[in-house]
Amino acid sequence: MHEPTGSRAIVTIPNILSALRIACIPVYAALIVRHTTTFDGLVLLAVVLATDWVDGAVARRTGQVSELGKILDPVADRLAIAFGIVALVIRGAFPVWAAALIVGRDVIALVGGAIALAGRGVRVDVRPIGKIATFSLMLAIGGVSWGNLGFFPAAAFSVIGWTCFVVGIVEYYAVALLYAADLRRAVAR
């Protein structure tokens, strides 16, 4: 499934929303690592992650789909997740091994994709299963961290978080294989 063709516009409402999400990253990361503001940081991280769909929905509804937005939105997602995970690992709320599985896949996909596509002007569209995997992992990161930090109801959030982690990480690596096949086909063309 291909997304709508994007315009060359740079300053659009969806791109501004994506940029604002990126601008919030250092704020929630700093809040999370401080013991006295961890709760506030988690709430801001949740807001940033929960608004993941907003920029894309606004772009489609207003006809402001742009080539920049097709890149900026997933970059905002990856950066938000990566920096959130790093802050949560530093705070001791998320296990290093689980963080490595998520961030490691993103690094491999980013480096591999960049090398394969360098100078070719080819782009691989986001797949719906990729969005589902990202959403599952967003729930997992929040749930596991919330539970590990002991916020009420910790036990319920831990169960939800680890369930979403198992489902999400399987989806995440499965979609990586699909993207690798898409990339191979795109380069062959």
PDB file of C-alpha atoms in Angstrom:
ATOM      1  CA  MET A   1       0.000   0.000   0.000  1.00  0.00           C
ATOM      2  CA  HIS A   2       1.463   3.334  -1.022  1.00  0.00           C
ATOM      3  CA  GLU A   3       0.792   6.546   0.811  1.00  0.00           C
ATOM      4  CA  PRO A   4      -0.484   9.574  -1.091  1.00  0.00           C
ATOM      5  CA  THR A   5       2.053  11.411  -3.194  1.00  0.00           C
ATOM      6  CA  GLY A   6       3.554  14.221  -1.160  1.00  0.00           C
ATOM      7  CA  SER A   7       4.083  17.832  -2.005  1.00  0.00           C
ATOM      8  CA  ARG A   8       7.426  19.597  -1.704  1.00  0.00           C
ATOM      9  CA  ALA A   9       6.036  21.892   1.020  1.00  0.00           C
ATOM     10  CA  ILE A  10       8.167  22.291   4.107  1.00  0.00           C
ATOM     11  CA  VAL A  11       6.145  24.503   6.451  1.00  0.00           C
ATOM     12  CA  THR A  12       2.916  22.594   6.975  1.00  0.00           C
ATOM     13  CA  ILE A  13       0.878  21.986  10.106  1.00  0.00           C
ATOM     14  CA  PRO A  14       1.822  18.274  10.214  1.00  0.00           C
ATOM     15  CA  ASN A  15       5.539  19.081   9.815  1.00  0.00           C
ATOM     16  CA  ILE A  16       5.295  21.664  12.601  1.00  0.00           C
ATOM     17  CA  LEU A  17       3.621  19.043  14.826  1.00  0.00           C
ATOM     18  CA  SER A  18       6.419  16.556  14.080  1.00  0.00           C
ATOM     19  CA  ALA A  19       9.024  19.222  14.823  1.00  0.00           C
ATOM     20  CA  LEU A  20       7.291  20.033  18.142  1.00  0.00           C
ATOM     21  CA  ARG A  21       7.345  16.349  19.074  1.00  0.00           C
ATOM     22  CA  ILE A  22      11.098  16.317  18.399  1.00  0.00           C
ATOM     23  CA  ALA A  23      11.546  19.534  20.407  1.00  0.00           C
ATOM     24  CA  CYS A  24       9.915  17.860  23.445  1.00  0.00           C
ATOM     25  CA  ILE A  25      12.534  15.086  23.509  1.00  0.00           C
ATOM     26  CA  PRO A  26      15.200  16.837  25.619  1.00  0.00           C
ATOM     27  CA  VAL A  27      12.495  18.120  27.976  1.00  0.00           C
ATOM     28  CA  TYR A  28      10.996  14.723  28.830  1.00  0.00           C
ATOM     29  CA  ALA A  29      14.408  13.040  28.864  1.00  0.00           C
ATOM     30  CA  ALA A  30      15.661  15.545  31.459  1.00  0.00           C
ATOM     31  CA  LEU A  31      12.490  15.158  33.519  1.00  0.00           C
ATOM     32  CA  ILE A  32      12.629  11.348  33.456  1.00  0.00           C
ATOM     33  CA  VAL A  33      16.209  11.032  34.721  1.00  0.00           C
ATOM     34  CA  ARG A  34      15.567  13.293  37.738  1.00  0.00           C
ATOM     35  CA  HIS A  35      13.938  11.293  40.536  1.00  0.00           C
ATOM     36  CA  THR A  36      11.740  14.208  41.597  1.00  0.00           C
ATOM     37  CA  THR A  37      10.318  14.803  38.102  1.00  0.00           C
ATOM     38  CA  THR A  38      10.189  11.277  36.669  1.00  0.00           C
ATOM     39  CA  PHE A  39       6.397  11.157  36.781  1.00  0.00           C
ATOM     40  CA  ASP A  40       6.124  14.427  34.840  1.00  0.00           C
ATOM     41  CA  GLY A  41       8.642  13.163  32.284  1.00  0.00           C
ATOM     42  CA  LEU A  42       6.704   9.940  31.791  1.00  0.00           C
ATOM     43  CA  VAL A  43       3.485  11.878  31.256  1.00  0.00           C
ATOM     44  CA  LEU A  44       5.157  14.142  28.666  1.00  0.00           C
ATOM     45  CA  LEU A  45       6.713  11.096  26.957  1.00  0.00           C
ATOM     46  CA  ALA A  46       3.266   9.467  26.854  1.00  0.00           C
ATOM     47  CA  VAL A  47       1.775  12.613  25.290  1.00  0.00           C
ATOM     48  CA  VAL A  48       4.534  12.757  22.655  1.00  0.00           C
ATOM     49  CA  LEU A  49       4.136   9.062  21.825  1.00  0.00           C
ATOM     50  CA  ALA A  50       0.335   9.214  21.911  1.00  0.00           C
ATOM     51  CA  THR A  51       0.317  12.080  19.413  1.00  0.00           C
ATOM     52  CA  ASP A  52       2.293   9.961  16.941  1.00  0.00           C
ATOM     53  CA  TRP A  53      -0.795   9.536  14.774  1.00  0.00           C
ATOM     54  CA  VAL A  54      -1.863  13.204  14.912  1.00  0.00           C
ATOM     55  CA  ASP A  55       0.598  14.633  12.371  1.00  0.00           C
ATOM     56  CA  GLY A  56      -0.198  11.917   9.813  1.00  0.00           C
ATOM     57  CA  ALA A  57      -3.950  12.230  10.330  1.00  0.00           C
ATOM     58  CA  VAL A  58      -3.796  16.017   9.971  1.00  0.00           C
ATOM     59  CA  ALA A  59      -1.673  15.664   6.818  1.00  0.00           C
ATOM     60  CA  ARG A  60      -4.157  13.311   5.179  1.00  0.00           C
ATOM     61  CA  ARG A  61      -7.284  15.242   6.260  1.00  0.00           C
ATOM     62  CA  THR A  62      -5.965  18.634   5.170  1.00  0.00           C
ATOM     63  CA  GLY A  63      -4.195  17.457   2.030  1.00  0.00           C
ATOM     64  CA  GLN A  64      -0.851  18.530   3.491  1.00  0.00           C
ATOM     65  CA  VAL A  65       1.011  15.278   2.866  1.00  0.00           C
ATOM     66  CA  SER A  66       4.585  16.279   2.071  1.00  0.00           C
ATOM     67  CA  GLU A  67       7.751  14.448   1.142  1.00  0.00           C
ATOM     68  CA  LEU A  68       9.433  16.007   4.209  1.00  0.00           C
ATOM     69  CA  GLY A  69       6.560  14.846   6.404  1.00  0.00           C
ATOM     70  CA  LYS A  70       6.870  11.269   5.140  1.00  0.00           C
ATOM     71  CA  ILE A  71      10.431  11.305   6.482  1.00  0.00           C
ATOM     72  CA  LEU A  72       9.975  13.606   9.497  1.00  0.00           C
ATOM     73  CA  ASP A  73       7.091  11.658  11.075  1.00  0.00           C
ATOM     74  CA  PRO A  74       8.868   8.280  11.333  1.00  0.00           C
ATOM     75  CA  VAL A  75      12.108  10.034  12.347  1.00  0.00           C
ATOM     76  CA  ALA A  76      10.206  11.787  15.142  1.00  0.00           C
ATOM     77  CA  ASP A  77       8.816   8.403  16.246  1.00  0.00           C
ATOM     78  CA  ARG A  78      12.225   6.716  16.265  1.00  0.00           C
ATOM     79  CA  LEU A  79      13.924   9.621  18.066  1.00  0.00           C
ATOM     80  CA  ALA A  80      11.137   9.889  20.640  1.00  0.00           C
ATOM     81  CA  ILE A  81      11.319   6.188  21.387  1.00  0.00           C
ATOM     82  CA  ALA A  82      15.135   6.000  21.414  1.00  0.00           C
ATOM     83  CA  PHE A  83      15.652   8.981  23.716  1.00  0.00           C
ATOM     84  CA  GLY A  84      12.759   7.924  25.930  1.00  0.00           C
ATOM     85  CA  ILE A  85      14.276   4.464  26.290  1.00  0.00           C
ATOM     86  CA  VAL A  86      17.740   5.863  27.044  1.00  0.00           C
ATOM     87  CA  ALA A  87      16.300   8.157  29.730  1.00  0.00           C
ATOM     88  CA  LEU A  88      14.287   5.277  31.222  1.00  0.00           C
ATOM     89  CA  VAL A  89      17.326   2.974  31.239  1.00  0.00           C
ATOM     90  CA  ILE A  90      19.386   5.685  32.976  1.00  0.00           C
ATOM     91  CA  ARG A  91      16.576   6.092  35.505  1.00  0.00           C
ATOM     92  CA  GLY A  92      16.503   2.301  36.042  1.00  0.00           C
ATOM     93  CA  ALA A  93      12.903   1.965  34.863  1.00  0.00           C
ATOM     94  CA  PHE A  94      13.480  -0.064  31.695  1.00  0.00           C
ATOM     95  CA  PRO A  95      15.829  -3.060  31.280  1.00  0.00           C
ATOM     96  CA  VAL A  96      18.937  -2.602  29.151  1.00  0.00           C
ATOM     97  CA  TRP A  97      18.406  -5.883  27.267  1.00  0.00           C
ATOM     98  CA  ALA A  98      14.872  -4.884  26.211  1.00  0.00           C
ATOM     99  CA  ALA A  99      16.097  -1.426  25.197  1.00  0.00           C
ATOM    100  CA  ALA A 100      18.879  -2.999  23.141  1.00  0.00           C
ATOM    101  CA  LEU A 101      16.374  -5.138  21.222  1.00  0.00           C
ATOM    102  CA  ILE A 102      14.352  -2.074  20.262  1.00  0.00           C
ATOM    103  CA  VAL A 103      17.107   0.449  19.598  1.00  0.00           C
ATOM    104  CA  GLY A 104      19.404  -2.146  18.003  1.00  0.00           C
ATOM    105  CA  ARG A 105      16.804  -2.995  15.368  1.00  0.00           C
ATOM    106  CA  ASP A 106      16.309   0.697  14.599  1.00  0.00           C
ATOM    107  CA  VAL A 107      20.050   1.306  14.240  1.00  0.00           C
ATOM    108  CA  ILE A 108      20.481  -1.708  11.949  1.00  0.00           C
ATOM    109  CA  ALA A 109      17.475  -0.656   9.837  1.00  0.00           C
ATOM    110  CA  LEU A 110      18.637   2.947   9.654  1.00  0.00           C
ATOM    111  CA  VAL A 111      22.245   2.179   8.744  1.00  0.00           C
ATOM    112  CA  GLY A 112      21.337  -0.658   6.360  1.00  0.00           C
ATOM    113  CA  GLY A 113      18.645   1.388   4.665  1.00  0.00           C
ATOM    114  CA  ALA A 114      20.844   4.455   4.354  1.00  0.00           C
ATOM    115  CA  ILE A 115      23.669   2.448   2.795  1.00  0.00           C
ATOM    116  CA  ALA A 116      21.359   0.649   0.362  1.00  0.00           C
ATOM    117  CA  LEU A 117      19.532   3.816  -0.681  1.00  0.00           C
ATOM    118  CA  ALA A 118      22.461   6.263  -0.648  1.00  0.00           C
ATOM    119  CA  GLY A 119      22.305   8.483  -3.698  1.00  0.00           C
ATOM    120  CA  ARG A 120      19.538   6.469  -5.363  1.00  0.00           C
ATOM    121  CA  GLY A 121      16.622   8.760  -4.566  1.00  0.00           C
ATOM    122  CA  VAL A 122      14.508   5.759  -3.547  1.00  0.00           C
ATOM    123  CA  ARG A 123      12.226   5.716  -0.513  1.00  0.00           C
ATOM    124  CA  VAL A 124      10.444   2.781   1.085  1.00  0.00           C
ATOM    125  CA  ASP A 125       6.915   3.531   2.320  1.00  0.00           C
ATOM    126  CA  VAL A 126       5.883   2.809   5.894  1.00  0.00           C
ATOM    127  CA  ARG A 127       3.783  -0.346   6.222  1.00  0.00           C
ATOM    128  CA  PRO A 128       0.683  -0.475   8.446  1.00  0.00           C
ATOM    129  CA  ILE A 129       2.191  -3.412  10.380  1.00  0.00           C
ATOM    130  CA  GLY A 130       5.167  -1.160  11.123  1.00  0.00           C
ATOM    131  CA  LYS A 131       2.840   1.381  12.699  1.00  0.00           C
ATOM    132  CA  ILE A 132       1.175  -1.376  14.740  1.00  0.00           C
ATOM    133  CA  ALA A 133       4.566  -2.676  15.918  1.00  0.00           C
ATOM    134  CA  THR A 134       5.644   0.828  16.919  1.00  0.00           C
ATOM    135  CA  PHE A 135       2.384   1.370  18.808  1.00  0.00           C
ATOM    136  CA  SER A 136       2.784  -1.976  20.621  1.00  0.00           C
ATOM    137  CA  LEU A 137       6.298  -1.030  21.697  1.00  0.00           C
ATOM    138  CA  MET A 138       5.198   2.432  22.794  1.00  0.00           C
ATOM    139  CA  LEU A 139       2.647   0.773  25.096  1.00  0.00           C
ATOM    140  CA  ALA A 140       5.304  -1.689  26.247  1.00  0.00           C
ATOM    141  CA  ILE A 141       7.862   0.971  27.127  1.00  0.00           C
ATOM    142  CA  GLY A 142       5.319   3.001  29.066  1.00  0.00           C
ATOM    143  CA  GLY A 143       3.736   0.032  30.820  1.00  0.00           C
ATOM    144  CA  VAL A 144       6.979  -1.663  31.852  1.00  0.00           C
ATOM    145  CA  SER A 145       8.502   1.607  33.051  1.00  0.00           C
ATOM    146  CA  TRP A 146       5.376   2.679  34.910  1.00  0.00           C
ATOM    147  CA  GLY A 147       5.270  -0.687  36.652  1.00  0.00           C
ATOM    148  CA  ASN A 148       9.000  -0.739  37.449  1.00  0.00           C
ATOM    149  CA  LEU A 149       8.759   2.734  38.971  1.00  0.00           C
ATOM    150  CA  GLY A 150       5.937   1.539  41.216  1.00  0.00           C
ATOM    151  CA  PHE A 151       3.284   4.004  40.088  1.00  0.00           C
ATOM    152  CA  PHE A 152      -0.286   2.870  40.719  1.00  0.00           C
ATOM    153  CA  PRO A 153      -1.382   0.278  39.553  1.00  0.00           C
ATOM    154  CA  ALA A 154       2.141  -1.031  39.018  1.00  0.00           C
ATOM    155  CA  ALA A 155       1.331  -4.741  38.700  1.00  0.00           C
ATOM    156  CA  ALA A 156      -1.330  -4.190  36.029  1.00  0.00           C
ATOM    157  CA  PHE A 157       0.926  -1.887  34.019  1.00  0.00           C
ATOM    158  CA  SER A 158       3.786  -4.400  34.218  1.00  0.00           C
ATOM    159  CA  VAL A 159       1.613  -7.187  32.829  1.00  0.00           C
ATOM    160  CA  ILE A 160       0.252  -4.985  30.052  1.00  0.00           C
ATOM    161  CA  GLY A 161       3.716  -3.640  29.296  1.00  0.00           C
ATOM    162  CA  TRP A 162       5.436  -7.024  29.038  1.00  0.00           C
ATOM    163  CA  THR A 163       2.572  -8.478  26.980  1.00  0.00           C
ATOM    164  CA  CYS A 164       2.833  -5.574  24.550  1.00  0.00           C
ATOM    165  CA  PHE A 165       6.614  -5.962  24.504  1.00  0.00           C
ATOM    166  CA  VAL A 166       6.475  -9.615  23.432  1.00  0.00           C
ATOM    167  CA  VAL A 167       3.892  -8.908  20.723  1.00  0.00           C
ATOM    168  CA  GLY A 168       5.571  -5.684  19.630  1.00  0.00           C
ATOM    169  CA  ILE A 169       9.119  -7.011  19.388  1.00  0.00           C
ATOM    170  CA  VAL A 170       7.986  -9.951  17.245  1.00  0.00           C
ATOM    171  CA  GLU A 171       6.084  -7.535  14.980  1.00  0.00           C
ATOM    172  CA  TYR A 172       9.055  -5.143  14.952  1.00  0.00           C
ATOM    173  CA  TYR A 173      11.508  -7.737  13.663  1.00  0.00           C
ATOM    174  CA  ALA A 174       8.951  -9.281  11.274  1.00  0.00           C
ATOM    175  CA  VAL A 175       8.304  -5.900   9.683  1.00  0.00           C
ATOM    176  CA  ALA A 176      12.067  -5.339   9.451  1.00  0.00           C
ATOM    177  CA  LEU A 177      12.226  -8.390   7.194  1.00  0.00           C
ATOM    178  CA  LEU A 178       9.359  -6.994   5.094  1.00  0.00           C
ATOM    179  CA  TYR A 179      11.151  -3.630   4.830  1.00  0.00           C
ATOM    180  CA  ALA A 180      14.348  -5.407   3.782  1.00  0.00           C
ATOM    181  CA  ALA A 181      12.421  -7.098   0.955  1.00  0.00           C
ATOM    182  CA  ASP A 182      10.830  -3.748  -0.015  1.00  0.00           C
ATOM    183  CA  LEU A 183      14.260  -2.154   0.000  1.00  0.00           C
ATOM    184  CA  ARG A 184      15.732  -4.892  -2.174  1.00  0.00           C
ATOM    185  CA  ARG A 185      12.900  -4.492  -4.714  1.00  0.00           C
ATOM    186  CA  ALA A 186      13.236  -0.686  -4.685  1.00  0.00           C
ATOM    187  CA  VAL A 187      16.993  -0.853  -5.289  1.00  0.00           C
ATOM    188  CA  ALA A 188      16.540  -3.450  -8.067  1.00  0.00           C
ATOM    189  CA  ARG A 189      14.174  -1.072  -9.893  1.00  0.00           C
TER     190      ARG A 189
END
